[in-house]
Each structure stands twice: as C-alpha cells, then as structure tokens.
Amino acid sequence: MTAEEFLEGQILLIDKPLHWTSFQAVNKLKYALINKLGLPKKFKIGHAGTLDPLATGLLLVCTGKFTKRITELQGQAKEYTGTFHIGATTPSYDLETEINQTFPTEHIDEALIHETVTQFLGEIDQKPPIYSAIKKDGVRLYEHARAGETIEIAFRKTTIHEFEITRIALPEIDFRVVCSKGTYIRSLAFDFGKAMNSGSHLTVLRRTKIGDYDVNEAIDVTAFEDSLEANV
C-alpha cells in the first residue's frame, strides 16, 4: 500500500497486544508510516474505540480522510470473549488491582449461572468502573480512585444484544458478549457476580468484532511494520 493510499484513507484492522494501550498501538503505526513510507508527521490517524491495556483484540485504526468515520465506527456493536473469576472482587473489576473481597460460591451451579445471564440481556443500567477514563468534575475517574477518593458514579444505559456462557469450570466462567457502545465488560463481570449473591472480576478480555469487522482478519503491529518494509 502506498503513502498516497494511507493519506486518502484506510481502515486498518489491528490485533492489539496484551499490556499495550490503544494510544501506544496507534503511535507505533503512526511512526512506522512516517519513517518507512515518508508520510508527513501531522497526517491524520486515530482509533475507533479504546481497548484497556489488559485486553487484546480488534482495534480499528483509521488514517487520512477515513478518520472522519471514527464516530460512525465507534457506534457499531462490539463482540467480546473472556473469563470471569467467580468468588472474588477487585476495586478495578479486573486484574489491574488486587483482590479486595471474597465471597461464597458453594451455592452456584450451572442452572443459576444460565438463569443469571437472562437478567443482563437487553437494555440494562450499568455503572462504569471507578478505574476508568471517564471524567467527573474535569478529572478522570481512575485519578480519583488512585487518590483514594470516594466518588458517586451515575448509572448509564447500555444494551447487551447477546450473552453466552461458553465454559464453566468454577471459579472460572468463559463468555461471549455482543453489546452496544459504552458497555464496560468489567462492570458486567462485577454485576454478574453480585447477581449470583457472590462476587466476580474479569481476568481475560478479547474484542473479536466491531460491526462486520472481525479480529480474524486483523494483523499485529509487528507484522504491519514488516508489510511496510516489503513495500519500500
């Protein structure tokens, strides 16, 4: 692909690695395009939907004129797979923080798990995690959390289109979820445990689809850089 094609506009399907921020992934692509294809330093590039550092999977990166499509792409339904750990919670609802509370799990069986799934289908009220980038009073929630401050977080409407349990091996439960923009799977993990009169946190998360775009068609950052080398 030529420099002109990237400037005209492309949608790149990137498989974001574990521990990378979405910003780091975009920056890596940006400087690869600048250094290897000679794109101007101020060319437009951005992603259509953040993935947490502890999540892997599909990141849509738009270049050139296609950056105008970012809002449209962000609004599309997203599919995730991952794992809930039942019987314990963390302040961040995932592995970013240590376990802060444990709960009984003896009463949990397959019937209760599948029955609980039905409570989360359709439009639901969800509270974003305190460890998130949402701003309150001009400050990101995770900054309040790291400062040890208690913040009141408002519920938000979100929609769970599909919610499937794919493996039960307590304390682990694997899942597949299709949801609307703005859904926090970490919050879903926390709320799911609570609904079973226990606790839960997210230990694995992978974004597999955004609209019709599939992670199976995505490329990792290093392979993308190598593909540019081949074009030079």
Coordinates of N, CA, C and O in Angstrom, one line a residue, residues 125-203:
D125 N -29.0 -1.0 33.1 CA -28.3 0.1 33.8 C -27.0 -0.4 34.3 O -26.9 -1.4 34.9
Q126 N -26.0 0.3 33.9 CA -24.6 -0.1 34.3 C -23.8 1.1 34.8 O -23.9 2.2 34.3
K127 N -23.1 0.8 35.9 CA -22.2 1.8 36.4 C -20.8 1.6 36.0 O -20.2 0.5 36.1
P128 N -20.1 2.6 35.3 CA -18.7 2.4 34.9 C -17.8 2.1 36.1 O -18.1 2.6 37.2
P129 N -16.7 1.4 35.9 CA -15.8 1.2 37.0 C -15.1 2.5 37.4 O -14.9 3.4 36.6
I130 N -14.8 2.6 38.7 CA -14.1 3.7 39.2 C -12.7 3.8 38.5 O -12.2 4.9 38.3
Y131 N -12.1 2.7 38.2 CA -10.9 2.7 37.4 C -11.2 2.8 35.9 O -11.0 1.8 35.2
S132 N -11.7 4.0 35.5 CA -11.9 4.2 34.1 C -11.6 5.6 33.7 O -11.3 6.4 34.6
A133 N -11.5 5.9 32.4 CA -11.0 7.2 31.9 C -12.1 8.2 31.8 O -11.9 9.3 31.4
I134 N -13.4 7.9 32.2 CA -14.4 8.8 32.2 C -14.1 10.0 33.1 O -13.5 9.8 34.2
K135 N -14.5 11.2 32.8 CA -14.2 12.4 33.6 C -15.4 12.7 34.5 O -16.5 12.7 34.0
K136 N -15.1 13.1 35.7 CA -16.0 13.7 36.6 C -15.4 14.9 37.2 O -14.3 14.8 37.8
D137 N -16.1 16.0 37.1 CA -15.6 17.3 37.6 C -14.2 17.6 36.9 O -13.3 18.2 37.6
G138 N -14.1 17.2 35.7 CA -12.8 17.5 34.9 C -11.7 16.6 35.2 O -10.6 16.8 34.7
V139 N -11.9 15.6 36.1 CA -10.8 14.7 36.5 C -11.2 13.3 36.1 O -12.3 12.9 36.3
R140 N -10.3 12.5 35.5 CA -10.6 11.1 35.2 C -10.8 10.3 36.4 O -10.2 10.5 37.4
L141 N -11.8 9.4 36.3 CA -12.2 8.6 37.5 C -11.1 7.8 38.1 O -10.9 7.7 39.3
Y142 N -10.2 7.3 37.2 CA -9.1 6.5 37.8 C -8.1 7.3 38.6 O -7.5 6.8 39.5
E143 N -8.1 8.6 38.3 CA -7.2 9.5 39.1 C -7.8 9.7 40.5 O -7.1 9.7 41.5
H144 N -9.2 9.8 40.6 CA -9.9 9.9 41.9 C -9.6 8.6 42.6 O -9.3 8.6 43.9
A145 N -9.7 7.4 41.9 CA -9.5 6.1 42.6 C -8.1 6.0 43.1 O -8.0 5.5 44.3
R146 N -7.1 6.4 42.4 CA -5.7 6.2 42.8 C -5.4 7.1 44.0 O -4.5 6.9 44.7
A147 N -6.2 8.2 44.1 CA -6.0 9.2 45.2 C -6.8 8.7 46.4 O -6.8 9.4 47.5
G148 N -7.5 7.6 46.3 CA -8.3 7.0 47.4 C -9.5 7.8 47.7 O -10.1 7.7 48.8
E149 N -10.0 8.5 46.7 CA -11.3 9.3 46.9 C -12.5 8.5 46.6 O -12.5 7.7 45.6
T150 N -13.6 8.7 47.3 CA -14.8 8.0 47.0 C -15.7 8.9 46.1 O -16.0 10.1 46.5
I151 N -16.1 8.4 45.0 CA -16.8 9.2 44.0 C -18.1 8.6 43.7 O -18.2 7.3 43.5
E152 N -19.2 9.4 43.6 CA -20.5 8.8 43.2 C -20.5 8.8 41.7 O -20.4 9.8 41.0
I153 N -20.8 7.6 41.1 CA -20.8 7.4 39.7 C -22.2 7.1 39.3 O -22.9 6.2 39.8
A154 N -22.7 7.8 38.3 CA -24.1 7.6 37.8 C -24.2 6.4 36.9 O -23.3 6.0 36.2
F155 N -25.4 5.8 37.0 CA -25.7 4.7 36.1 C -25.8 5.2 34.7 O -26.2 6.3 34.4
R156 N -25.5 4.3 33.7 CA -25.7 4.6 32.3 C -26.5 3.5 31.6 O -26.4 2.3 32.0
K157 N -27.2 3.8 30.6 CA -28.0 2.8 29.9 C -27.0 2.2 28.8 O -26.3 2.9 28.1
T158 N -27.1 0.9 28.8 CA -26.3 0.1 27.7 C -27.1 -1.1 27.3 O -28.1 -1.4 28.0
T159 N -26.8 -1.7 26.2 CA -27.6 -2.8 25.7 C -26.7 -4.0 25.5 O -25.6 -3.9 24.8
I160 N -27.1 -5.1 26.0 CA -26.5 -6.4 25.8 C -27.3 -7.2 24.8 O -28.4 -7.6 25.1
H161 N -26.8 -7.3 23.6 CA -27.6 -8.0 22.5 C -27.5 -9.5 22.6 O -28.5 -10.2 22.4
E162 N -26.4 -10.0 23.0 CA -26.2 -11.5 23.1 C -25.2 -11.7 24.3 O -24.3 -10.9 24.5
F163 N -25.5 -12.7 25.1 CA -24.7 -13.1 26.3 C -24.7 -14.6 26.4 O -25.7 -15.2 26.7
E164 N -23.6 -15.2 26.1 CA -23.5 -16.7 26.1 C -22.4 -17.1 27.0 O -21.3 -16.6 27.0
I165 N -22.7 -18.1 27.8 CA -21.6 -18.8 28.6 C -21.0 -19.9 27.8 O -21.8 -20.8 27.3
T166 N -19.7 -19.9 27.6 CA -19.1 -20.9 26.7 C -18.3 -22.0 27.4 O -18.0 -23.0 26.8
R167 N -18.0 -21.7 28.7 CA -17.3 -22.7 29.5 C -17.6 -22.4 31.0 O -17.5 -21.3 31.4
I168 N -17.8 -23.5 31.8 CA -18.0 -23.3 33.2 C -17.0 -24.3 33.9 O -17.1 -25.5 33.7
A169 N -16.0 -23.7 34.6 CA -15.0 -24.5 35.3 C -14.7 -23.7 36.6 O -13.6 -23.1 36.7
L170 N -15.7 -23.6 37.5 CA -15.6 -22.7 38.6 C -14.3 -22.9 39.3 O -13.8 -24.0 39.5
P171 N -13.6 -21.7 39.7 CA -14.2 -20.4 39.8 C -14.2 -19.6 38.4 O -14.6 -18.5 38.4
E172 N -13.9 -20.3 37.3 CA -13.8 -19.5 36.0 C -15.1 -19.8 35.2 O -15.6 -20.9 35.2
I173 N -15.5 -18.7 34.6 CA -16.6 -18.8 33.6 C -16.2 -18.1 32.3 O -15.8 -16.9 32.4
D174 N -16.2 -18.8 31.2 CA -15.9 -18.1 29.9 C -17.2 -17.6 29.3 O -18.3 -18.3 29.4
F175 N -17.1 -16.5 28.5 CA -18.3 -15.9 28.0 C -18.1 -15.3 26.6 O -16.9 -15.1 26.2
R176 N -19.2 -15.1 25.9 CA -19.2 -14.3 24.7 C -20.3 -13.3 24.8 O -21.4 -13.6 25.1
V177 N -20.0 -12.0 24.5 CA -21.0 -10.9 24.7 C -21.0 -10.1 23.4 O -19.9 -9.7 22.9
V178 N -22.2 -9.7 22.9 CA -22.3 -8.7 21.9 C -23.1 -7.5 22.5 O -24.1 -7.7 23.1
C179 N -22.5 -6.3 22.5 CA -23.0 -5.2 23.2 C -22.9 -3.9 22.5 O -22.2 -3.8 21.5
S180 N -23.6 -2.9 23.0 CA -23.6 -1.6 22.4 C -22.4 -0.8 22.8 O -21.7 -1.2 23.7
K181 N -22.2 0.3 22.1 CA -21.1 1.3 22.5 C -21.3 1.7 24.0 O -22.4 1.8 24.5
G182 N -20.1 1.8 24.6 CA -20.1 2.3 26.0 C -20.3 1.3 27.1 O -20.3 1.6 28.3
T183 N -20.4 0.0 26.7 CA -20.5 -1.1 27.7 C -19.2 -1.4 28.3 O -18.2 -1.5 27.6
Y184 N -19.2 -1.5 29.6 CA -17.9 -2.0 30.3 C -18.1 -3.4 30.7 O -18.9 -3.8 31.5
I185 N -17.3 -4.3 30.1 CA -17.3 -5.7 30.4 C -16.8 -6.0 31.8 O -17.3 -6.9 32.5
R186 N -15.9 -5.1 32.3 CA -15.5 -5.2 33.7 C -16.7 -5.0 34.6 O -16.8 -5.7 35.6
S187 N -17.5 -4.0 34.3 CA -18.7 -3.8 35.2 C -19.7 -5.0 35.0 O -20.3 -5.4 36.0
L188 N -19.8 -5.5 33.8 CA -20.7 -6.7 33.6 C -20.2 -7.8 34.5 O -21.0 -8.6 35.1
A189 N -18.9 -8.0 34.6 CA -18.3 -9.1 35.4 C -18.7 -8.9 36.9 O -19.1 -9.8 37.6
F190 N -18.5 -7.6 37.4 CA -18.8 -7.3 38.8 C -20.3 -7.5 39.1 O -20.7 -8.1 40.1
D191 N -21.1 -7.0 38.2 CA -22.6 -7.1 38.4 C -23.1 -8.5 38.3 O -24.0 -8.9 39.0
F192 N -22.4 -9.3 37.4 CA -22.8 -10.7 37.3 C -22.6 -11.5 38.6 O -23.5 -12.3 39.0
G193 N -21.4 -11.3 39.2 CA -21.2 -11.9 40.4 C -22.1 -11.5 41.5 O -22.6 -12.4 42.3
K194 N -22.4 -10.2 41.6 CA -23.3 -9.7 42.6 C -24.7 -10.3 42.4 O -25.4 -10.6 43.4
A195 N -25.2 -10.5 41.2 CA -26.5 -11.0 40.9 C -26.6 -12.5 41.3 O -27.7 -13.0 41.5
M196 N -25.5 -13.1 41.5 CA -25.5 -14.5 42.0 C -25.2 -14.6 43.5 O -24.9 -15.7 44.0
N197 N -25.3 -13.4 44.1 CA -25.0 -13.4 45.6 C -23.6 -13.8 45.9 O -23.4 -14.6 46.8
S198 N -22.7 -13.4 45.0 CA -21.3 -13.7 45.2 C -20.5 -12.5 44.7 O -21.0 -11.4 44.8
G199 N -19.3 -12.7 44.2 CA -18.5 -11.7 43.6 C -17.9 -12.2 42.3 O -17.9 -13.4 42.0
S200 N -17.3 -11.3 41.5 CA -16.7 -11.7 40.3 C -15.8 -10.5 39.8 O -16.1 -9.4 40.1
H201 N -14.8 -10.9 39.1 CA -13.9 -9.9 38.4 C -13.5 -10.5 37.1 O -13.4 -11.7 36.9
L202 N -13.1 -9.6 36.2 CA -12.7 -10.0 34.8 C -11.2 -10.4 34.8 O -10.3 -9.6 35.3
T203 N -10.8 -11.5 34.2 CA -9.4 -11.9 34.2 C -8.9 -12.0 32.8 O -7.7 -11.9 32.6

